[in-house]
């Protein structure tokens, strides 16, 4: 999809109150798109919506929990009353969980799979049929992670959901090609967003100190969500299947293919540096 000028196009971003979702929604508005937004954080959502209005674009937004099929169905009905179909669907909403498998209670598995995986599935389930039926193509971006192709002990459940989003996106891409709809799995590395302050931590890493170490590490790395947003747009323009974002995401991506032994070492170092490792 040509994203250089998005006037007359409608884009939906889930998780648009903060971080990568907010930056992407604003980047799309700057290129002329009208926006549809959702999030569970209402004040944050209102702030993003008001910034988009300030850019002269239309915006429709609603408090929606992406893990709830009922809320997503009602949201899609409201959106399709205003817009026949979306041009761009960005399934971004997600949560973090720092925990080894032994420290992950089943409730956390339900929680993270519900948001990180089923949220993406719900977005596609409710918004793709009108996009397909309209017959004018479109694009889907599913936000996975570098943890969607490299797993570490302290990100056991998180990586599980992100691997799943990557696999889902690859299958969907095969299916939607015949309708002129592209699908991109976006895989950011270490991005400075509030996700580290909100993530659930379990086990030995579940201390305020460990959280502060992780927050400081992400801040020092300081790869901004605005840079991610620009790279998401580039990936859509090029119709990439998988888009690692940030140098570390690219390094891990290539090591995965060429040097699995070295990758394990680099990956463990990164996990320790982030302060979430429990060993
Ligand atoms: N920050 C990183 O280092 C990083 C790296 C790779 C991938 N990601 C992925 O990027 C995406 C965005 O994360 P971010 O870093 O911008 O974090 P963030 O916390 O700044 O933003 C996530 C947004 O999702 C919203 N959200 C959470 N649960 C929701 C739900 N049930 N329904 C609707 N909205 C919900 C939050 O309220 C928040 O506004 C996530 O999928 C995350 O896993 C982030």
Coordinates of C-alpha atoms and ligand atoms in Angstrom, one line a residue:
X1 CA 0.0 0.0 0.0
X2 CA 1.2 3.5 -0.9
X3 CA 1.4 5.3 2.5
X4 CA 3.1 8.5 1.2
X5 CA -0.3 10.2 1.0
X6 CA -3.1 8.6 3.0
X7 CA -5.8 11.2 2.4
X8 CA -9.2 9.5 2.1
X9 CA -7.9 6.4 3.9
X10 CA -9.1 5.0 7.2
X11 CA -6.7 3.3 9.6
X12 CA -7.4 1.6 12.9
X13 CA -4.8 1.3 15.7
X14 CA -5.4 -0.7 18.8
X15 CA -3.6 0.3 22.0
X16 CA -3.4 3.8 20.7
X17 CA -3.2 5.6 24.1
X18 CA 0.5 5.1 24.5
X19 CA 3.9 4.1 23.1
X20 CA 4.1 2.6 19.6
X21 CA 0.3 2.7 19.0
X22 CA 0.1 6.4 19.8
X23 CA 3.1 7.3 17.7
X24 CA 1.8 5.2 14.8
X25 CA -1.7 6.8 14.9
X26 CA -0.1 10.3 14.8
X27 CA 2.3 9.3 12.0
X28 CA -0.7 8.1 10.0
X29 CA -2.7 11.3 10.7
X30 CA 0.3 13.4 9.6
X31 CA 0.1 11.6 6.2
X32 CA -3.6 12.4 5.9
X33 CA -5.4 9.3 7.2
X34 CA -8.5 9.4 9.3
X35 CA -8.2 7.3 12.4
X36 CA -10.1 4.8 14.4
X37 CA -8.6 4.1 17.8
X38 CA -9.2 1.9 20.8
X39 CA -7.5 1.2 24.1
X40 CA -8.5 0.4 27.7
X41 CA -6.8 3.6 28.9
X42 CA -9.5 6.3 28.3
X43 CA -7.6 9.4 29.3
X44 CA -4.7 8.3 27.1
X45 CA -7.0 7.6 24.3
X46 CA -8.6 11.0 24.5
X47 CA -5.2 12.7 24.5
X48 CA -4.2 10.8 21.3
X49 CA -7.6 11.6 19.7
X50 CA -7.3 15.3 20.5
X51 CA -3.8 15.4 19.0
X52 CA -5.1 13.8 15.8
X53 CA -8.0 16.4 15.6
X54 CA -5.3 19.0 16.1
X55 CA -3.7 17.7 12.9
X56 CA -7.0 18.2 11.1
X57 CA -8.0 14.6 10.8
X58 CA -11.2 12.8 11.8
X59 CA -11.0 10.3 14.6
X60 CA -13.4 7.8 16.1
X61 CA -12.4 6.2 19.3
X62 CA -13.8 3.9 22.0
X63 CA -12.7 2.2 25.2
X64 CA -12.3 -1.4 24.1
X65 CA -10.6 -4.4 25.7
X66 CA -9.1 -6.2 22.6
X67 CA -9.2 -9.5 24.5
X68 CA -13.0 -9.3 24.7
X69 CA -14.8 -10.7 21.6
X70 CA -18.0 -9.0 22.7
X71 CA -16.4 -5.6 23.0
X72 CA -14.5 -6.0 19.7
X73 CA -17.7 -7.1 17.9
X74 CA -19.6 -4.0 19.2
X75 CA -16.7 -1.8 18.3
X76 CA -16.5 -3.2 14.8
X77 CA -20.3 -2.6 14.3
X78 CA -19.9 1.0 15.4
X79 CA -16.9 1.6 13.1
X80 CA -18.6 0.0 10.1
X81 CA -21.6 2.3 10.6
X82 CA -19.3 5.2 9.9
X83 CA -16.8 3.6 7.5
X84 CA -17.6 0.8 5.0
X85 CA -14.2 -0.8 5.6
X86 CA -10.8 0.0 6.9
X87 CA -7.8 0.5 4.6
X88 CA -5.2 -0.2 7.3
X89 CA -5.6 -2.4 10.4
X90 CA -2.9 -2.1 13.0
X91 CA -3.2 -4.7 15.8
X92 CA -0.8 -3.2 18.3
X93 CA -2.3 -3.4 21.8
X94 CA -0.1 -5.6 24.0
X95 CA 1.2 -6.2 27.5
X96 CA 4.4 -7.5 29.0
X97 CA 5.1 -10.3 31.4
X98 CA 8.5 -11.0 32.9
X99 CA 8.4 -14.5 34.2
X100 CA 9.9 -17.9 33.7
X101 CA 7.6 -20.8 32.9
X102 CA 7.8 -22.0 36.6
X103 CA 6.8 -18.6 37.8
X104 CA 3.8 -18.1 35.4
X105 CA 0.4 -18.8 36.9
X106 CA -2.3 -20.1 34.6
X107 CA -4.2 -16.8 35.1
X108 CA -1.3 -14.9 33.6
X109 CA -1.3 -17.3 30.6
X110 CA -5.0 -16.5 30.1
X111 CA -4.3 -12.8 30.5
X112 CA -1.4 -12.4 28.1
X113 CA -2.8 -14.8 25.4
X114 CA -6.1 -13.0 25.6
X115 CA -4.6 -9.6 24.9
X116 CA -1.4 -10.3 22.8
X117 CA -2.7 -13.1 20.7
X118 CA -6.5 -13.1 20.8
X119 CA -6.6 -9.3 20.6
X120 CA -4.8 -9.6 17.2
X121 CA -7.2 -12.5 16.1
X122 CA -10.2 -10.4 17.2
X123 CA -9.0 -7.4 15.2
X124 CA -8.7 -9.5 12.1
X125 CA -11.9 -11.5 12.7
X126 CA -14.1 -8.5 13.0
X127 CA -12.4 -6.0 10.6
X128 CA -11.2 -8.1 7.7
X129 CA -14.5 -9.3 6.2
X130 CA -15.6 -5.8 5.2
X131 CA -12.1 -5.0 3.9
X132 CA -12.2 -8.2 1.7
X133 CA -15.8 -7.6 0.6
X134 CA -15.1 -4.1 -0.5
X135 CA -12.5 -5.4 -3.0
X136 CA -10.1 -2.5 -2.8
X137 CA -7.2 -4.2 -1.0
X138 CA -5.7 -2.9 2.2
X139 CA -3.0 -3.8 4.7
X140 CA -2.8 -5.5 8.1
X141 CA 0.0 -4.8 10.6
X142 CA 0.3 -7.2 13.5
X143 CA 2.8 -6.1 16.2
X144 CA 4.9 -9.1 17.2
X145 CA 8.4 -8.5 18.7
X146 CA 12.0 -9.6 18.3
X147 CA 10.7 -12.0 21.1
X148 CA 8.5 -13.3 18.3
X149 CA 11.6 -15.1 16.8
X150 CA 13.9 -15.3 19.8
X151 CA 12.7 -16.6 23.2
X152 CA 14.3 -16.2 26.6
X153 CA 13.6 -17.7 30.0
X154 CA 12.2 -14.6 31.6
X155 CA 9.9 -13.8 28.6
X156 CA 8.4 -17.3 28.4
X157 CA 4.7 -16.5 28.0
X158 CA 5.3 -13.2 26.3
X159 CA 7.5 -14.8 23.6
X160 CA 4.9 -17.6 23.2
X161 CA 2.3 -15.0 22.3
X162 CA 4.7 -13.1 20.0
X163 CA 5.8 -16.3 18.2
X164 CA 2.1 -17.0 17.7
X165 CA 1.4 -13.5 16.2
X166 CA 4.3 -14.0 13.8
X167 CA 3.0 -17.4 12.7
X168 CA -0.6 -16.2 12.4
X169 CA 0.6 -13.2 10.3
X170 CA 2.5 -15.5 7.9
X171 CA -0.5 -17.7 7.3
X172 CA -2.8 -14.7 7.0
X173 CA -0.5 -13.1 4.4
X174 CA -0.8 -16.2 2.2
X175 CA -4.6 -16.1 2.5
X176 CA -5.1 -12.4 1.9
X177 CA -2.7 -12.0 -1.0
X178 CA -5.5 -12.9 -3.5
X179 CA -7.5 -10.0 -2.2
X180 CA -4.7 -7.5 -2.6
X181 CA -4.4 -7.2 1.2
X182 CA -0.8 -7.2 2.6
X183 CA 0.1 -8.5 6.0
X184 CA 3.2 -7.5 8.0
X185 CA 4.4 -8.8 11.3
X186 CA 6.3 -6.0 13.0
X187 CA 9.1 -7.1 15.3
X188 CA 10.5 -4.3 17.4
X189 CA 13.5 -4.7 19.7
X190 CA 14.0 -2.7 22.9
X191 CA 11.8 0.4 22.6
X192 CA 11.5 3.1 25.2
X193 CA 7.8 3.0 26.0
X194 CA 5.8 2.7 29.3
X195 CA 5.4 -1.1 28.7
X196 CA 8.2 -1.7 31.2
X197 CA 6.4 0.1 33.9
X198 CA 3.2 -1.7 33.3
X199 CA 4.5 -5.2 32.7
X200 CA 3.7 -7.9 35.2
X201 CA 6.8 -9.4 36.9
X202 CA 6.8 -12.7 38.6
X203 CA 9.4 -14.8 40.6
X204 CA 12.9 -13.5 41.6
X205 CA 12.6 -10.7 39.0
X206 CA 9.4 -9.3 40.6
X207 CA 11.0 -6.6 42.7
X208 CA 10.8 -2.8 42.4
X209 CA 14.6 -2.8 42.0
X210 CA 14.4 -5.2 39.0
X211 CA 11.7 -3.1 37.5
X212 CA 13.7 0.1 37.9
X213 CA 16.8 -1.7 36.3
X214 CA 14.6 -2.7 33.3
X215 CA 13.1 0.8 32.9
X216 CA 16.5 2.4 33.1
X217 CA 17.9 0.0 30.5
X218 CA 15.1 0.7 28.1
X219 CA 15.5 4.5 28.7
X220 CA 19.2 4.3 28.1
X221 CA 18.7 2.4 24.9
X222 CA 16.2 5.2 24.0
X223 CA 14.9 3.9 20.7
X224 CA 11.7 5.9 20.5
X225 CA 8.2 4.8 19.5
X226 CA 8.2 7.6 16.9
X227 CA 11.1 5.8 15.1
X228 CA 9.1 2.6 15.3
X229 CA 6.1 4.3 13.7
X230 CA 8.2 5.5 10.8
X231 CA 9.6 2.0 10.3
X232 CA 6.1 0.5 10.4
X233 CA 5.0 2.9 7.6
X234 CA 8.2 1.9 5.6
X235 CA 7.3 -1.8 6.1
X236 CA 3.8 -1.2 4.8
X237 CA 5.0 0.7 1.8
X238 CA 7.3 -2.2 1.0
X239 CA 4.8 -4.8 1.9
X240 CA 7.3 -6.7 4.0
X241 CA 6.2 -10.0 5.5
X242 CA 8.4 -9.6 8.6
X243 CA 9.8 -6.3 9.7
X244 CA 12.4 -6.3 12.5
X245 CA 12.7 -2.8 13.9
X246 CA 15.8 -1.4 15.7
X247 CA 19.4 -2.6 15.2
X248 CA 19.2 -5.3 17.9
X249 CA 16.1 -6.7 16.4
X250 CA 17.9 -7.0 13.0
X251 CA 21.0 -8.6 14.7
X252 CA 18.9 -11.2 16.5
X253 CA 17.0 -11.9 13.2
X254 CA 20.1 -12.6 11.3
X255 CA 21.8 -14.6 14.1
X256 CA 18.7 -16.8 14.4
X257 CA 19.4 -17.8 10.8
X258 CA 23.1 -18.0 10.7
X259 CA 24.5 -18.6 14.3
X260 CA 22.1 -20.1 16.8
X261 CA 24.9 -20.7 19.3
X262 CA 26.1 -17.0 19.3
X263 CA 22.4 -16.0 19.3
X264 CA 21.8 -17.8 22.6
X265 CA 24.7 -15.9 24.2
X266 CA 23.7 -12.5 22.9
X267 CA 20.1 -13.1 23.9
X268 CA 21.0 -14.2 27.5
X269 CA 23.1 -11.1 27.8
X270 CA 20.3 -8.9 26.7
X271 CA 17.9 -10.5 29.1
X272 CA 20.3 -10.0 32.0
X273 CA 21.0 -6.4 31.0
X274 CA 17.3 -5.7 31.0
X275 CA 17.3 -6.9 34.6
X276 CA 14.5 -9.3 34.1
X277 CA 16.6 -12.5 34.3
X278 CA 16.0 -14.6 37.4
X279 CA 19.3 -16.6 37.2
Ligands
LIG1 N1 8.3 -1.5 24.0 C1 9.0 -2.5 23.5 O1 10.2 -2.7 23.8 C2 8.3 -3.5 22.6 C3 9.1 -4.4 21.8 C4 8.5 -5.3 21.0 C5 7.2 -5.3 20.8 N2 6.4 -4.4 21.5 C6 4.9 -4.5 21.3 O2 4.4 -3.3 20.9 C7 3.1 -3.1 21.2 C8 2.9 -1.8 21.9 O3 3.6 -1.7 23.1 P1 4.2 -0.4 23.7 O4 5.7 -0.7 23.9 O5 3.9 0.8 22.9 O6 3.5 -0.4 25.1 P2 2.6 0.6 25.8 O7 2.3 0.1 27.2 O8 3.2 2.0 25.8 O9 1.3 0.6 24.9 C9 0.4 -0.5 24.9 C10 -1.0 0.0 24.8 O10 -1.9 -1.1 24.8 C11 -3.0 -0.8 25.6 N3 -3.6 -2.1 26.1 C12 -3.2 -3.0 27.0 N4 -4.1 -3.9 27.2 C13 -5.1 -3.7 26.3 C14 -6.3 -4.3 26.1 N5 -6.7 -5.4 26.7 N6 -7.2 -3.7 25.2 C15 -6.9 -2.6 24.6 N7 -5.7 -1.9 24.8 C16 -4.8 -2.5 25.6 C17 -2.3 -0.1 26.8 O11 -3.3 0.6 27.6 C18 -1.4 0.8 26.1 O12 -2.0 2.1 25.8 C19 2.8 -4.3 22.2 O13 2.1 -5.3 21.4 C20 4.1 -4.8 22.6 O14 4.1 -6.1 23.0 C21 6.9 -3.5 22.4

